[in-house]
Every structure is written in C-alpha cells, then in structure tokens.
C-alpha cells in the first residue's frame, strides 16, 4: 500500500524504539519528525529498507536521550539532506 504523505510529525509520542518496516508504504515522505521522544539509539536497522529511502530530505531527532548513533545508521536514506540531533547523554556519537 502506498500512502501519499509528505510530512509526518511523531514528536512527543514517547517512542522508545523504531522497528524495521515501521514506515512501510511512505514512499513520498520528505520530512520525518521524531523529536522529543525516548529514542536512545539510532541503529543501523532503524531505517534499513525504509520505503522513503530515496525521498526523505529532513530527519528531526532533537530532544531524545540518545547515547549512540551507529555507523551507517543514515546510509539507507539516500536523499537525506538535514539531520537534527542533540541531547546526547554520554556524548558518544559514532560516525554515521
């Protein structure tokens, strides 16, 4: 199923983890706001196989208690231009 959604705001939803396939069908998504949630890690599997990998331009992850961004975590997002990050608990950021 294709859903014609350009922007998705999931801020302030108390999200702790994004499962692979969570965004299936969002082929035209340009902006994803995951700010102000409870995400602790951006893993290599979080966006693997995402249907918006060729269209997502902006990813907002500010105000999450992130402690790790795994190497290659953003690699599947081929069109990505802007990533907003802050609030690292342990200041551990691996090259993405």
Backbone as a ProteinNet text record, in pm:
[ID]
protein_1_A
[PRIMARY]
XXXXXXXXXXXXXXXXXXXXXXXXXXXXXXXXXXXXXXXXXXXXXXXXXXXXXXXXXXXXXXXXXXXXXXXXXXXXXXXXXXXXXXXXXXXXXXXX
[TERTIARY]
83.5	0	88.8	58.6	129	43.7	103.4	35.7	101.7	24	76.9	89.9	191.8	218.3	354.3	361.5	485.6	559.8	486.4	546.7	475.5	553.9	498.2	559.6	475	519.3	480.3	580.6	561.4	631.6	644.7	710	619.6	682.2	611.7	520.7	562.1	479.6	536.4	642.3	705.4	758.6	801.6	855.1	992.3	1010.8	1137.9	1220.1	1153.5	1223.3	1145.8	1219.5	1159.2	1192.3	1090.9	1109.9	1130.4	1213.3	1226.4	1089.1	1063.5	934.9	827.1	859	759.3	701.8	777.3	732.7	704.8	673.1	642.4	527.3	540.9	435.8	444.6	540.9	554.3	658.6	635.7	732.7	762.7	671.1	689.4	725.1	751.6	780.7	906.2	894.7	1007.3	1063.6	976.1	1020.2	961.1	1048.4	1007.6	1053.9	959.1	989.6	970.1	1081.4	1080.9	1134.1	1126.2	1181.7	1099.6	1164.4	1100.6	1035.9	1108.4	1063.7	1161.4	1165.8	1253.7	1353.5	1390.5	1485.8	1624.5	1690.7	1822.3	1933	1895.7	1994.9	1937.3	2019	1983.9	2067.1	2001.2	2072	2080.1	2164.9	2179.3	2053.1	1968.8	1846.5	1724.8	1735.7	1619.8	1557.1	1639.7	1587.4	1619.8	1676.1	1708.7	1581.2	1581.6	1466.3	1348.6	1366	1256.3	1212.1	1082	1030.2	1055.9	1087.9	1116.6	1266	1345.9	1491.4	1538	1462.6	1501.1	1431.9	1346.7	1271.6	1289.7	1326.3	1334.4	1448.5	1414.1	1511.7	1551.3	1456	1479.5	1437.5	1527.9	1501.8	1532.3	1432.6	1447.2	1447	1559.6	1575.8	1612.3	1590.1	1630.5	1548	1606.6	1542.3	1500.1	1588.8	1577.5	1698.6	1686.1	1801.5	1899.5	1942.6	2032	2168.1	2221.4	2357.5	2443	2379.3	2456.4	2387.8	2470.8	2430.6	2527.9	2477.6	2564.6	2617.7	2740.1	2796.6	2705	2678.4	2594.3	2445.4	2405.9	2263.9	2181.8	2242.2	2169.3	2198.7	2284.8	2323.9	2206.2	2103.6	1991.6	1911.6	1925.8	1847.6	1924.5	1916.3	1998.6	1973.8	1853.7	1821.1	1837.2	1872.4	1875.5	1971	1918.3	1997.6	2024	1927.3	1939.5	1898.9	1985.5	1955	1972.9	1870.5	1878.9	1897.6	2009.8	2044.3	2090.6	2062.8	2121.4	2084.8	2127.4	2092.7	2148.6	2279.3	2345.8	2383.2	2330.2	2354.5	2501.5	2566.5	2704.3	2802	2753.2	2836.6	2908.5	2842.7	2900.3	2831.1	2903.9	2849.7	2949.5	2907.2	2992.7	2968	3067.2	3048.6	2932.6	2847.7	2729.8	2749.3
-116.8	0	124.2	218.5	346.2	452.8	524.9	633.9	762.4	857.6	982.5	1085.7	1067.2	1154.3	1219	1350	1423.5	1450.5	1479.3	1512.5	1435.2	1377	1300.6	1351.6	1398.9	1451.6	1352.5	1282.6	1188	1238.2	1368.9	1426.2	1410.4	1403.4	1395.7	1272	1160.7	1038.6	930.1	961.8	868.1	742.6	757.6	646.6	607.9	480.6	430.9	356.1	301	220.1	223.9	226.5	219.4	81.2	4.2	-130	-121.7	-210.3	-214.2	-234.2	-160.1	-170.6	-80.5	-3	82.2	186.2	222.4	327	274.3	146.6	87.9	160.9	182.4	245.8	396.1	456.2	602.5	645.3	609.9	631.7	778	867.5	1008.2	1095.7	1034.3	1111.4	1195.6	1325.3	1417.8	1461	1468	1514.2	1423.7	1376	1290.8	1354.3	1386.4	1449.9	1346.9	1303.8	1210.3	1278.9	1410.3	1485	1463.6	1489.5	1486.4	1351.1	1246	1111	1048.1	917.2	845.3	755.2	793.1	715.1	726.6	613.4	612.1	575.7	513.9	468.8	480.1	528.1	523.7	409.6	296.9	176	164.4	75.6	52.4	-9.5	-66.1	-131.3	-38.8	75.9	163.4	205	238.4	285.3	190.9	75	-22.1	-65.7	-54.5	-95.4	-0.4	117.8	214.1	253.4	255.8	287.4	432	518.2	658.8	684.8	580.4	596.2	690	698.9	786.7	920.9	947	1072.8	1156.3	1093.8	1167.7	1269.3	1395.6	1503.8	1551.8	1550.2	1606	1504.5	1479.9	1389.7	1465.9	1479.1	1555.5	1458.4	1453.7	1365.1	1442.5	1573.3	1651.4	1612.9	1638.4	1614.9	1469.6	1379.5	1238.5	1206.4	1116.7	1083.8	990.8	1030.2	948.3	931.6	812.7	788.4	727.5	686.3	623.8	643.1	674.6	668.7	571.4	456.2	352.1	391.1	348.2	378.6	327.4	411.5	373.5	382	434.4	439.3	518.7	622.6	705.7	666.8	569.1	529.8	491.2	422.5	386.9	507.8	620.4	739.6	820.4	776	829.2	976.4	1026.8	1165.6	1260.7	1209.4	1288.3	1407.4	1526.2	1649.6	1707.2	1693.3	1754.4	1654.5	1641.4	1562	1654.7	1662.7	1745.7	1653.2	1670.9	1589.5	1679.4	1639	1700	1614.3	1657.6	1594.8	1452.6	1440.3	1311.5	1293.4	1189.6	1165.7	1142.2	1057.7	1021.5	1078.6	1161.3	1223.5	1118.4	1006.8	904	911.9	954.7	962.9	896.9	787.5	719.1	777.1	772.4	828.6	760.5	839.6	787.3	811.4
0	0	0	-88.5	-91.6	-26	66.1	134.3	87.4	39.5	-14.4	96.6	178	291.3	269.3	281.7	258.1	388.9	495.9	624.5	735.3	825.5	937.3	1067.4	1157.5	1286.7	1396.2	1447.6	1557.8	1683.8	1695.8	1813.9	1936.4	2051.9	2181	2192.1	2132.3	2134.9	2227.5	2300.5	2393.6	2323.5	2198.6	2120.2	2175.1	2202.9	2255.9	2151.9	2051.1	1951.8	1820.7	1710.5	1578.2	1521.8	1495.7	1440.4	1289.3	1232.6	1086.4	1022.4	916.3	847.6	904	1007.2	1071.4	976	873.9	782.9	642.5	631	501.2	434	305.4	227.8	218.6	286.6	285.9	182.6	59	-48.7	-77.7	-47.7	-81.6	38.8	152.8	273.6	254.9	285.7	272.2	407.6	509.4	641.4	749.2	837.5	949	1078.9	1164.9	1293.3	1404.6	1462.7	1575.6	1701.3	1705.9	1819.1	1946.1	2058	2190.3	2219.8	2192.9	2224.7	2322.3	2326	2419.6	2347.3	2225.9	2147.9	2210.6	2229.1	2291.2	2193.1	2082.9	1985.7	1845.2	1753.6	1611.7	1554.9	1532.7	1491	1339.6	1294.4	1151	1092	1175.2	1127.2	1128.5	1193.7	1211.4	1078.3	979.4	851.8	736.4	766.8	662	590.4	458.9	379.7	385	442.6	451.4	311	289	155.6	117	213.6	182.8	167.5	150.6	146.9	36.1	-72.3	-181.3	-180.8	-82.7	-82.1	45	158.4	284.4	279.3	303.3	299.4	438.4	533.5	667.2	773.2	867.6	980.3	1108	1193.6	1318.1	1435.7	1506.3	1622.2	1749.1	1750.4	1867.6	1990.3	2105.7	2235.8	2257.7	2219.7	2254.1	2341.4	2436.5	2521.6	2449.9	2332.5	2250	2316.1	2308.2	2354	2243.9	2134	2026.8	1892.2	1793.5	1653.5	1589.5	1549	1495.3	1357	1326.2	1194.2	1083.5	986.8	874	900.6	1015.3	1050.8	949.3	891.4	795.6	650.7	628.7	493.2	403.4	453.7	365.8	316.2	381.8	347.5	242.9	119.4	10.6	-20.9	0.4	-33.5	85	200.8	323.7	312.5	345.6	340.3	479.1	571.8	704.9	812.7	913.5	1032.6	1151.8	1234.3	1355	1474.8	1546	1662.5	1775.5	1897.9	2017.6	2138.1	2254.4	2381.3	2393.9	2372.1	2388.5	2534	2597.6	2739.9	2769.6	2691	2721.4	2619.1	2529.7	2427.3	2341.8	2313.5	2228.6	2093.2	1993	1859	1764.8	1706.4	1611.2	1472.3	1387.8	1254.7	1183.9	1126.6	1058.6	912.6
[MASK]
++++++++++++++++++++++++++++++++++++++++++++++++++++++++++++++++++++++++++++++++++++++++++++++++

